[in-house]
Coordinates of C-alpha atoms and ligand atoms in Angstrom, one line a residue:
X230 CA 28.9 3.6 -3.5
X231 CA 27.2 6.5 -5.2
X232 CA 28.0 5.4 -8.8
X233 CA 25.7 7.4 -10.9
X234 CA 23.4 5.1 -13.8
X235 CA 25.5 5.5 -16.8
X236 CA 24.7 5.5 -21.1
X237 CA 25.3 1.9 -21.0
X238 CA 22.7 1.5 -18.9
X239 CA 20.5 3.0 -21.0
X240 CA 21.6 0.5 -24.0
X241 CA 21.1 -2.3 -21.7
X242 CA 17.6 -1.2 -21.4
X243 CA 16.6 -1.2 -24.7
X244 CA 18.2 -4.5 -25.2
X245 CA 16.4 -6.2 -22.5
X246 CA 12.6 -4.3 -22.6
X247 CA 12.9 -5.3 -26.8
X248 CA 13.4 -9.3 -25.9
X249 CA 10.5 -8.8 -22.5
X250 CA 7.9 -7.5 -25.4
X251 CA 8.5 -10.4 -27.8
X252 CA 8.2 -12.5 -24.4
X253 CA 5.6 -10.7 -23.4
X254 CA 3.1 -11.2 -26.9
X255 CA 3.9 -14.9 -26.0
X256 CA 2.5 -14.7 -22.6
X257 CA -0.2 -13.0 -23.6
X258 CA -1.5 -15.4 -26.0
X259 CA -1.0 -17.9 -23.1
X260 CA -2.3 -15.8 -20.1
X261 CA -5.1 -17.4 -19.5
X262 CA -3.4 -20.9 -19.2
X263 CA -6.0 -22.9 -16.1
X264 CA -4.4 -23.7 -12.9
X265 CA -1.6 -21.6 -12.5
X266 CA -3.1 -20.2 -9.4
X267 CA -3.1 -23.7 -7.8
X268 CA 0.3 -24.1 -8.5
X269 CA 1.8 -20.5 -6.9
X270 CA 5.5 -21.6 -7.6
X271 CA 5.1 -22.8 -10.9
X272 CA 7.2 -21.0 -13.4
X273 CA 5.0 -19.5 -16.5
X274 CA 7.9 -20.2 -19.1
X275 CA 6.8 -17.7 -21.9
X276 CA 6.5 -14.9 -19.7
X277 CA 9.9 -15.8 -17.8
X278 CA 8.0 -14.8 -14.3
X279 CA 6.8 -17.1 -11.5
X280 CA 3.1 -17.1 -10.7
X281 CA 3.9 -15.7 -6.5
X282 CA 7.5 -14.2 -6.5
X283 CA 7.7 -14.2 -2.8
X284 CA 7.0 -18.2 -2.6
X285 CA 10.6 -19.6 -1.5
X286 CA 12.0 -16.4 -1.9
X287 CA 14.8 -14.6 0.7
X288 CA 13.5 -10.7 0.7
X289 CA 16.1 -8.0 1.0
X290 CA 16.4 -6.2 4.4
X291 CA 17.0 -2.9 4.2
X292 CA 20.1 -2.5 5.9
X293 CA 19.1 1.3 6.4
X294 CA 15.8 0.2 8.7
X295 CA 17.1 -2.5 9.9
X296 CA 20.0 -0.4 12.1
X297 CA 17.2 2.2 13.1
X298 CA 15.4 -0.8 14.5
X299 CA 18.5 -2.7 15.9
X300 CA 19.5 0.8 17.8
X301 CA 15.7 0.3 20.1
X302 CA 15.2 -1.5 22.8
X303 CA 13.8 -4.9 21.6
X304 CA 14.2 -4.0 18.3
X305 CA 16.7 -6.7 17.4
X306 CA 13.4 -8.8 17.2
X307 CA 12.1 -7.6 14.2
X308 CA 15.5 -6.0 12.4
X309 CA 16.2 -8.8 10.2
X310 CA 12.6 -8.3 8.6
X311 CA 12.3 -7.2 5.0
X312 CA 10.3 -3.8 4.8
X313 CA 9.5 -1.9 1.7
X314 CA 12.4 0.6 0.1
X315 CA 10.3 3.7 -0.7
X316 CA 11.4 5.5 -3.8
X317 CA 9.5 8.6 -2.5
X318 CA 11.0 11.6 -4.8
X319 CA 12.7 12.3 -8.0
X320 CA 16.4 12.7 -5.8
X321 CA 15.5 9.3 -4.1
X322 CA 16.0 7.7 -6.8
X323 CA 19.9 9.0 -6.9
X324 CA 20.5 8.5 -3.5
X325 CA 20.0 12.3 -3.7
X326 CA 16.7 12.5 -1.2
X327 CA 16.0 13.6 2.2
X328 CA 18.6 11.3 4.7
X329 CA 15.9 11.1 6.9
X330 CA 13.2 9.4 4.8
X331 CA 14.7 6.8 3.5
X332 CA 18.3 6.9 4.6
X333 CA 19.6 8.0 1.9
X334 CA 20.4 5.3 -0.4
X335 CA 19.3 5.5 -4.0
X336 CA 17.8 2.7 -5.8
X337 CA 21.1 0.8 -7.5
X338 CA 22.4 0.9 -4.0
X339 CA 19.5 -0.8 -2.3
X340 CA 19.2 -3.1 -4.9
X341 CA 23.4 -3.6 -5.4
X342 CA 22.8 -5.0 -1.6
X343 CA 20.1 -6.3 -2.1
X344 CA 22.3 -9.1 -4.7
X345 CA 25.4 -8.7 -1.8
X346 CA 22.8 -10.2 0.7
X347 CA 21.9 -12.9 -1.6
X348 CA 18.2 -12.5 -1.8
X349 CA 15.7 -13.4 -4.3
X350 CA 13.5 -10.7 -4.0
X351 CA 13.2 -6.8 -3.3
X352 CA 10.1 -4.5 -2.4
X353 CA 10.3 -1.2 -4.2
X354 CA 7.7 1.2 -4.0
X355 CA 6.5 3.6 -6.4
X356 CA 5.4 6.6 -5.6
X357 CA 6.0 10.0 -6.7
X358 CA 3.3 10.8 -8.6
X359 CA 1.8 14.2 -9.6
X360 CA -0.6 15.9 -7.6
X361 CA 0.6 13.2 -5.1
X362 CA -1.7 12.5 -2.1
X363 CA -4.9 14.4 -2.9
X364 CA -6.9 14.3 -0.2
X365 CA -4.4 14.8 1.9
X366 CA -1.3 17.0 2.9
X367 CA 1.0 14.8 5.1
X368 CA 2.9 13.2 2.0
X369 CA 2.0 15.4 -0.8
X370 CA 5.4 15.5 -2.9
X371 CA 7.3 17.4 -5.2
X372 CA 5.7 17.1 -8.3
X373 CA 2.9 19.2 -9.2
X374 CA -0.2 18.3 -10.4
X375 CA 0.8 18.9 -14.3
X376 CA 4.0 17.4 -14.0
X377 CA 3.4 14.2 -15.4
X378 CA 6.0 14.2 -18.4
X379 CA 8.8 14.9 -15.5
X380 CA 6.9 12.0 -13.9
X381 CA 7.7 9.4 -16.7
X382 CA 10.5 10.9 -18.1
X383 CA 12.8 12.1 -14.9
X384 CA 11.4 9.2 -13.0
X385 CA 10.3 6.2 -14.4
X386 CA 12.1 6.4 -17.1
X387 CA 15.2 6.6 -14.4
X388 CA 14.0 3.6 -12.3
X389 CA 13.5 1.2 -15.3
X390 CA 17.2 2.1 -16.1
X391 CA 18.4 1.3 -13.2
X392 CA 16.5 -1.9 -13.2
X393 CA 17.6 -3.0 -16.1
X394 CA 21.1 -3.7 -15.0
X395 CA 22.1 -6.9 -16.1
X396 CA 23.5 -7.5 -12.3
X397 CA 20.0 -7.7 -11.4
X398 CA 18.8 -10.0 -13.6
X399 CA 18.4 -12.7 -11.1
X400 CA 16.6 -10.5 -8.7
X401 CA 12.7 -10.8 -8.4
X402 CA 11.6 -6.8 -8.1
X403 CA 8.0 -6.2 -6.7
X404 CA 7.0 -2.9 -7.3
X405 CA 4.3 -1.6 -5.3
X406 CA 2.7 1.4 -7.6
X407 CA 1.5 4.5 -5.9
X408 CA -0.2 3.8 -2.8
X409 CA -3.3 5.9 -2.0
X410 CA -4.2 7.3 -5.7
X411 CA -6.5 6.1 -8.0
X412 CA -9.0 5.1 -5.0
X413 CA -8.8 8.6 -4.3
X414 CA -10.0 9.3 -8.0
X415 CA -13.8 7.4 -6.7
X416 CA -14.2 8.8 -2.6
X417 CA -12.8 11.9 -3.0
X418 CA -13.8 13.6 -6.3
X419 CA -17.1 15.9 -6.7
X420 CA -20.5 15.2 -6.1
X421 CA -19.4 13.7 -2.8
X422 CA -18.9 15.7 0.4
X423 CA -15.8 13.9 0.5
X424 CA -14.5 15.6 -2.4
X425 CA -11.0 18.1 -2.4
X426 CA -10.4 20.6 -4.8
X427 CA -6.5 18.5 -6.0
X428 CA -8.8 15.2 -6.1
X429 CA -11.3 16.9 -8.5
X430 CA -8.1 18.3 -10.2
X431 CA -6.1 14.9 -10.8
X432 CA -9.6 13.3 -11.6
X433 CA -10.0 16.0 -14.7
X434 CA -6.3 16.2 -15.8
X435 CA -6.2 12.4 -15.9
X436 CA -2.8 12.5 -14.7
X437 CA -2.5 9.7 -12.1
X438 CA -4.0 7.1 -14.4
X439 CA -1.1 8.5 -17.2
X440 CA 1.2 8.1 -14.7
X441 CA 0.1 4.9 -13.2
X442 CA -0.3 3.0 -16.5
X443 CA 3.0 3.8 -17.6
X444 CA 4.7 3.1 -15.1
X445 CA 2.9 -0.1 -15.1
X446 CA 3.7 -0.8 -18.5
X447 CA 7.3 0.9 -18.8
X448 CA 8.4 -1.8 -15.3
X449 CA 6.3 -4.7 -16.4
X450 CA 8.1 -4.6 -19.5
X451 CA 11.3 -6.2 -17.6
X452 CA 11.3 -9.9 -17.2
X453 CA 12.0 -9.7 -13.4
X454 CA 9.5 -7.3 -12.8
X455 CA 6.7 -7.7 -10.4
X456 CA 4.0 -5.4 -10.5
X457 CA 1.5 -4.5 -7.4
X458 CA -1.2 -1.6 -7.6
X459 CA -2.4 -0.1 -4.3
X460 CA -5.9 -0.2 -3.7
X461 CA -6.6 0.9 -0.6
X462 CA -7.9 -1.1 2.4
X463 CA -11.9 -2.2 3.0
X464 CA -12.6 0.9 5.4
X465 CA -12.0 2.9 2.1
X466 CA -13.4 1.1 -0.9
X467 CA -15.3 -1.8 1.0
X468 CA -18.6 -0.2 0.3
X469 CA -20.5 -1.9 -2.8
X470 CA -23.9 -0.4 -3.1
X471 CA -25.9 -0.4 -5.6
X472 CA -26.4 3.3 -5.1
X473 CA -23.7 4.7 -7.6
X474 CA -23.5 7.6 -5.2
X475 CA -22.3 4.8 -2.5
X476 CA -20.4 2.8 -4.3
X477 CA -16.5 2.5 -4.0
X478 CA -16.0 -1.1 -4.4
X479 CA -17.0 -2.1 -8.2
X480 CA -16.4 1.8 -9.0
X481 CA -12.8 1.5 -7.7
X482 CA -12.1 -2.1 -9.8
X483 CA -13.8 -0.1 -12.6
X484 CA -11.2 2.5 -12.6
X485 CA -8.9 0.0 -12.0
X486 CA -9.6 -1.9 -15.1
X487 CA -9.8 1.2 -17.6
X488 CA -6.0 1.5 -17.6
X489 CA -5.7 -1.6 -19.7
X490 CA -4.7 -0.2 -22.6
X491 CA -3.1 3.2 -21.2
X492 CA 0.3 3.8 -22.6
X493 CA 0.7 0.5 -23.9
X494 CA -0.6 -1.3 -20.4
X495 CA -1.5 -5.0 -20.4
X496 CA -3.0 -7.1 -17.9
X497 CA -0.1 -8.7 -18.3
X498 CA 2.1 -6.2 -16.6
X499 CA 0.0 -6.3 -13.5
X500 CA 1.1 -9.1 -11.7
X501 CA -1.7 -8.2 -8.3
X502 CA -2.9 -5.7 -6.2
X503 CA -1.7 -4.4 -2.8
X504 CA -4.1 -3.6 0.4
X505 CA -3.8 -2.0 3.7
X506 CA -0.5 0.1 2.6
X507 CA 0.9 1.8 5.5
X508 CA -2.9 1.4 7.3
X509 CA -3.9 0.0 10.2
X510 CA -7.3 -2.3 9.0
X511 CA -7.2 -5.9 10.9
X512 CA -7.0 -8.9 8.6
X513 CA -9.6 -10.5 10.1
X514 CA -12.2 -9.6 12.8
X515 CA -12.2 -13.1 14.6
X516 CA -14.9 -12.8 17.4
X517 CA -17.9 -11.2 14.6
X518 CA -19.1 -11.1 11.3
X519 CA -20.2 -8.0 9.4
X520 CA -23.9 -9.5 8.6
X521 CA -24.4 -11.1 11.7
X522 CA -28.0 -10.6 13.2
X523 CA -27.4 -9.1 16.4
X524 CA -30.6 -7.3 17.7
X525 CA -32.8 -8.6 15.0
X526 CA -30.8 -6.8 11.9
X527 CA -27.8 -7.7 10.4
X528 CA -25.0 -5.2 11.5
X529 CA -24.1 -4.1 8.2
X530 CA -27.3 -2.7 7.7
X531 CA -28.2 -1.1 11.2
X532 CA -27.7 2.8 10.9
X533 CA -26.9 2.7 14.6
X534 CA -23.7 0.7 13.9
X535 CA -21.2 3.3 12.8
X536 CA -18.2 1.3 13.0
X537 CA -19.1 -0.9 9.9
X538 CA -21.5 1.6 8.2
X539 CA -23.0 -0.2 6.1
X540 CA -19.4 -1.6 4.7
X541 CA -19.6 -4.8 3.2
X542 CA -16.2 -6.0 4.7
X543 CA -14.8 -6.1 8.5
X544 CA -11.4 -6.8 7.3
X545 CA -8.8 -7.3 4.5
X546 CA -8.6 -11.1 4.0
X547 CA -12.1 -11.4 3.4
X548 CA -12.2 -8.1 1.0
X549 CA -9.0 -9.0 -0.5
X550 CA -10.5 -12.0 -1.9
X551 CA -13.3 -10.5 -2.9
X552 CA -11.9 -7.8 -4.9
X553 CA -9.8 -10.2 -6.3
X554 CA -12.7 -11.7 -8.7
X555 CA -14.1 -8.0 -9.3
X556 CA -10.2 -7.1 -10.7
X557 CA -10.6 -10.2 -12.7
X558 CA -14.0 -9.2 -14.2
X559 CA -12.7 -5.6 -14.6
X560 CA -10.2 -7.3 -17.3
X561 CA -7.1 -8.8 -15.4
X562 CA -5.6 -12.0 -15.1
X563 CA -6.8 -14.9 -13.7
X564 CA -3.7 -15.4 -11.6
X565 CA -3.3 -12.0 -9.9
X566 CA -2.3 -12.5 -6.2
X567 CA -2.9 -9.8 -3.9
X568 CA -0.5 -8.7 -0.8
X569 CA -1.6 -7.2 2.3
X570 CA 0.7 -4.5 4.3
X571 CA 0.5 -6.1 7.7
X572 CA 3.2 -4.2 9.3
X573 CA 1.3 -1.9 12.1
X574 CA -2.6 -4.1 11.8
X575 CA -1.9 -6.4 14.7
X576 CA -4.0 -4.5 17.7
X577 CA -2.4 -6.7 20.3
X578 CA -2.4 -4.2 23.3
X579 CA -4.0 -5.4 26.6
X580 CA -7.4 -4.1 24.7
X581 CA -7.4 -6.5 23.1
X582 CA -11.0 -8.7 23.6
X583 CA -10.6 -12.3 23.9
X584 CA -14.0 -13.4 22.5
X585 CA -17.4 -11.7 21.4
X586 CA -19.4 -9.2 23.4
X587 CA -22.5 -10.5 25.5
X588 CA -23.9 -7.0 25.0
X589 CA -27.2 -7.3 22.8
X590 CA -26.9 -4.2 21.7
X591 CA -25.7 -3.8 18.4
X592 CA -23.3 -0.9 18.5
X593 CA -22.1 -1.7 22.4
X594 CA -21.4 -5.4 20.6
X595 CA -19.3 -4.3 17.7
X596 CA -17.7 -1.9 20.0
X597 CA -16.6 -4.5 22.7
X598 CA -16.0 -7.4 20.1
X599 CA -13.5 -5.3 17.5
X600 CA -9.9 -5.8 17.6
X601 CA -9.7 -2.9 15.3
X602 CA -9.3 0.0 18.3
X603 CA -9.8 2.8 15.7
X604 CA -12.4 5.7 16.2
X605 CA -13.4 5.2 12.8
X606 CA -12.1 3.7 9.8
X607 CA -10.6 6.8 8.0
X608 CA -8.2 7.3 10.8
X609 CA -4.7 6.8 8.8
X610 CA -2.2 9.1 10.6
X611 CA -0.4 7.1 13.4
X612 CA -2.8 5.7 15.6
X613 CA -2.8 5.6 18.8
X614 CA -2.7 1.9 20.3
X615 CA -1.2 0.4 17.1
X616 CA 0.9 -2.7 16.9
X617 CA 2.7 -4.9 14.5
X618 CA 1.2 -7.3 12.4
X619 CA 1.3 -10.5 11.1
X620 CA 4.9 -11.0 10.2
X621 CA 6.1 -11.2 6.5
X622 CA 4.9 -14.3 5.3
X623 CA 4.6 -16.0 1.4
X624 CA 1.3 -17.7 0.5
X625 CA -0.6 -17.4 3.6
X626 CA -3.7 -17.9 1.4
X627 CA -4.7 -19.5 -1.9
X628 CA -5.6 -16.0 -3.4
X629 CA -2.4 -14.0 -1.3
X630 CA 0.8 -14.4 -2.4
X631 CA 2.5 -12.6 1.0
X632 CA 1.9 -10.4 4.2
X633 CA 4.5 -7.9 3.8
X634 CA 5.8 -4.6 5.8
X635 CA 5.7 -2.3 2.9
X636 CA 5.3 0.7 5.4
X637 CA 8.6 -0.1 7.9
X638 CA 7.7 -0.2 11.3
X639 CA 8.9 3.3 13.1
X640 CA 8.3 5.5 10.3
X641 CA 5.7 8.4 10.9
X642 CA 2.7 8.9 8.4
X643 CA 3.3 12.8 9.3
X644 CA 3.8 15.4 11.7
X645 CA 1.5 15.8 14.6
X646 CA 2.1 20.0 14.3
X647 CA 3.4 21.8 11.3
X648 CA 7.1 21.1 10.8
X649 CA 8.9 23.3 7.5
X650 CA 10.5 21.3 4.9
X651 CA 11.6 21.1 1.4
X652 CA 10.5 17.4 1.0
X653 CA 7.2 18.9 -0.1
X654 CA 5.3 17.3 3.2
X655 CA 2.4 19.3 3.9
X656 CA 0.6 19.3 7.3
X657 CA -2.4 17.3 7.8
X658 CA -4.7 17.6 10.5
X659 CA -5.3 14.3 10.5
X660 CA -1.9 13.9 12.3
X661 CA -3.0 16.4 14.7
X662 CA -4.6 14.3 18.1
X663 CA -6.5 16.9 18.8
X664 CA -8.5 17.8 15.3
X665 CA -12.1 16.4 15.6
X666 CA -12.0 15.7 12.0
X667 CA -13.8 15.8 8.4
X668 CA -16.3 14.2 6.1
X669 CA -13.3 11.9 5.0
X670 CA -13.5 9.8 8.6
X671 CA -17.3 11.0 9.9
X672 CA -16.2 14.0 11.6
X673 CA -14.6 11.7 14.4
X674 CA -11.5 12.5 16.3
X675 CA -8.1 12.0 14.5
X676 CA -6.7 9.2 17.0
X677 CA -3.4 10.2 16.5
X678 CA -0.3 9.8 18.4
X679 CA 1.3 13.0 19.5
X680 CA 4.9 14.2 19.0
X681 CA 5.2 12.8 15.7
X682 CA 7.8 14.2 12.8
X683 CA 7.0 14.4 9.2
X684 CA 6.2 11.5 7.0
X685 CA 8.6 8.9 6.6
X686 CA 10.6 10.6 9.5
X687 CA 11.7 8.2 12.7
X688 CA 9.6 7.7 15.8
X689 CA 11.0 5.9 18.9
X690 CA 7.9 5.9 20.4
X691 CA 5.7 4.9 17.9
X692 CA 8.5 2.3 17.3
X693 CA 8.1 1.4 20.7
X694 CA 4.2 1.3 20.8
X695 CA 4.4 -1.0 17.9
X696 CA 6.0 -3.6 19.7
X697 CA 4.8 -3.6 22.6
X698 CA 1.4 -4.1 21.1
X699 CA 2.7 -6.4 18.4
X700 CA -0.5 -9.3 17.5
X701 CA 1.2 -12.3 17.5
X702 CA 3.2 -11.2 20.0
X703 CA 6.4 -11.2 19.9
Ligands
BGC53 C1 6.2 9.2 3.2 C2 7.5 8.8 2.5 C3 8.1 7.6 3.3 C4 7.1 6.5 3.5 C5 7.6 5.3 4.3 C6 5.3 8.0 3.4 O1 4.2 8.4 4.2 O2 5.6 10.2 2.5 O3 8.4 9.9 2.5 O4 9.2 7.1 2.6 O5 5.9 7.0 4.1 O6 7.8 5.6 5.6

């Protein structure tokens, strides 16, 4: 099974990206071709890609999750879901990484099963970058911050390769492009309190929008390529203000936007945008909205409120659509879809409230009215409570082309106590239940589980949790 790519590979890939950029001059002259986002199976002919890819599509299971699921009680419910395959280190990519993150398959074997299981479609995500995770420590990799040409060169350069393979031509492969980064390059970069010394450092060395855009442009170049760039959830970059200082919303679609034209990157290449990776924000808060007038001020603009502090969003369908237009002002396509991790958002535990406070209060309402159980928004490190979401679903919008589980269900987001490794997994207090936190979630208590092992590392509990609190239930 480990057959290694080989030189004819390599020949196959310059055969097919030279026929994808003649296709894809043609598509761009077309691009803006109206009504192809009312029609999300339509096929755009010159470009060779359908407008959703997950709209009538069978998406792999990963065979590798799937039997960590099976082996739990009750799991057998949810093991024949598809759940993302995360290319999470150089050696990944060869089948060559750490057994217990992903399994240990490397890319041509996922997506060699992937064709065996006769599906249509197969979530890959990228993410390896330099400098990887800057504001935190729990999945910081093993690239350094300067290693960007061992980045394109060791590592994209590997995965397009291996895509290339004629034998999975027929595949559609969504690629969801480093979760957690250029966001970081707005919240978390000096003047703010919320800045880290790495953030400040990717921010000047420019390194995560090299990598990002070429990666970008070095998949999208492949006619079966589908192309998703994280950008956070609403309790990160839901704040438009017209305070620059304040603003993460239009600054983040900014950023966005200014890699058009980064190592060859079109708008073309980017097919959507990805929220809520591997976090725990609600798709919809149904019992309150974020201006309502409780107490005679609208609750996004009440200092006393802390939960929504000031955002401008209580959840990701309703910021998902809105950032949608931004992206498209920022300089991307009008047909961009966007996808929304649903796999642990679902808050279905018996704390669940089944309508709207009667509290007049405006905190005590938010408070008893939220489905969201979180101590605060910035909480990311297995939270307490949690259940699954929505399950993976195609078009459950006009503007969304799927729900997906692009973190699988089970896997830790990082060690509750350090753990030594050579995965390059750092510890984050964040993970810790008992650190009372930092500037990055208001200096509020981590709401972590306990007992947890490093990042991308097996939990039977959490795993358990996650079902049992599963919204819709199972
Ligand atoms: C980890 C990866 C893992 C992924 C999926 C990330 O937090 O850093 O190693 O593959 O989660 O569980």
């Amino acid at each position: 099974m480990t057959v290694r790519r080989s030189k004819k590979r390599r020949i196959a890939l310059s055969a097919l990206a030279a026929s994808a950029l003649v296709a894809g001059s043609i598509a761009a002259a077309t691009a803006s071709s109206a009504g192809a986002e009312e029609n999300p199976g339509d096929v755009d002919a010159a470009q060779g890609k359908v407008d959703n890819p997950y709209e009538g599509a069978q998406v792999y299971v990963n065979p590798q999750w799937a039997e960590q699921a099976a082996a739990e009680p009750g799991g057998e419910a949810i093991a024949d879901q598809p759940t993302g395959v995360w290319m999470d280190s150089t050696p990944t990519v060869h089948g060559d990484g750490d057994p217990g993150s992903t399994g240990g398959w490397g890319l041509q074997e996922h997506l060699d099963e992937a064709v065996a299981q006769g599906a249509d479609l197969i979530q890959v995500v990228i993410y390896n970058l330099p400098g990887r995770d800057c504001a935190a420590l729990a999945s910081n990799g093993q690239l350094g911050p300067d290693e960007i040409d061992a980045y394109k060169t060791e590592y994209i350069d590997e995965i397009v390769s291996i895509m290339s393979d004629p034998a999975y031509a027929d595949l559609r492969i969504v690629n969801v492009i480093e979760i957690d980064s250029l966001p970081n390059l707005v919240t978390n970069v000096s003047p703010r309190e919320t800045a880290t010394e790495k953030c400040d450092e990717m921010l000047a060395n420019g390194n995560y929008q090299d990598g990002i855009s070429y990666a970008a442009a070095e998949l999208g170049a492949l006619p079966n390529t589908y192309n998703y760039i994280d950008a956070g959830h609403h309790g990160w970059i839901g704040w438009g203000d017209e305070n620059p200082e304040y603003d993460n919303f239009h600054a983040s679609a900014e950023m966005f936007g200014s890699l058009i034209g980064m190592n060859g990157m079109t708008a073309d290449d980017i097919h959507g945008f990805i929220s809520n990776t591997a976090n725990y924000s609600v798709l919809e808060e149904p019992h309150w909205a974020v201006d309502e007038n409780v107490g005679g001020t609208p609750l996004n603009q009440n200092p006393d409120v802390k939960w929504v502090d000031w955002n401008d969003f209580n959840n990701e369908k309703d910021f998902t659509q809105a950032l949608r237009e931004e992206l498209i002002a920022n300089g991307f396509n009008e047909n961009i879809g966007m996808l929304i991790d649903t796999s642990r958002n679902g808050w279905g535990g018996d704390y669940r409230p089944s309508g709207p406070s009667s509290s007049t209060d405006p905190a005590t309402f938010v408070d008893e009215s939220r489905i969201d159980q979180r101590i605060q928004k910035g909480n990311w490190c297995n939270q307490a409570g949690a259940g699954l979401g929505e399950r993976p679903q195609a078009s459950p919008e006009a503007w969304i082309d799927a729900y997906v589980w692009i973190k699988p269900p089970g896997e830790s987001d990082g060690a509750s106590e350090e753990i030594p490794n050579d995965e390059g997994k750092g510890f984050d207090e964040m993970c810790d239940p008992d650190y009372q936190g930092n500037p990055r979630n208001g200096n509020n208590p981590s709401g972590a589980r306990d007992n947890m092992p490093l990042s991308g590392h097996w939990s039977s509990e959490q795993f358990a949790e996650l079902l049992a609190n599963a919204y819709p239930p199972l």
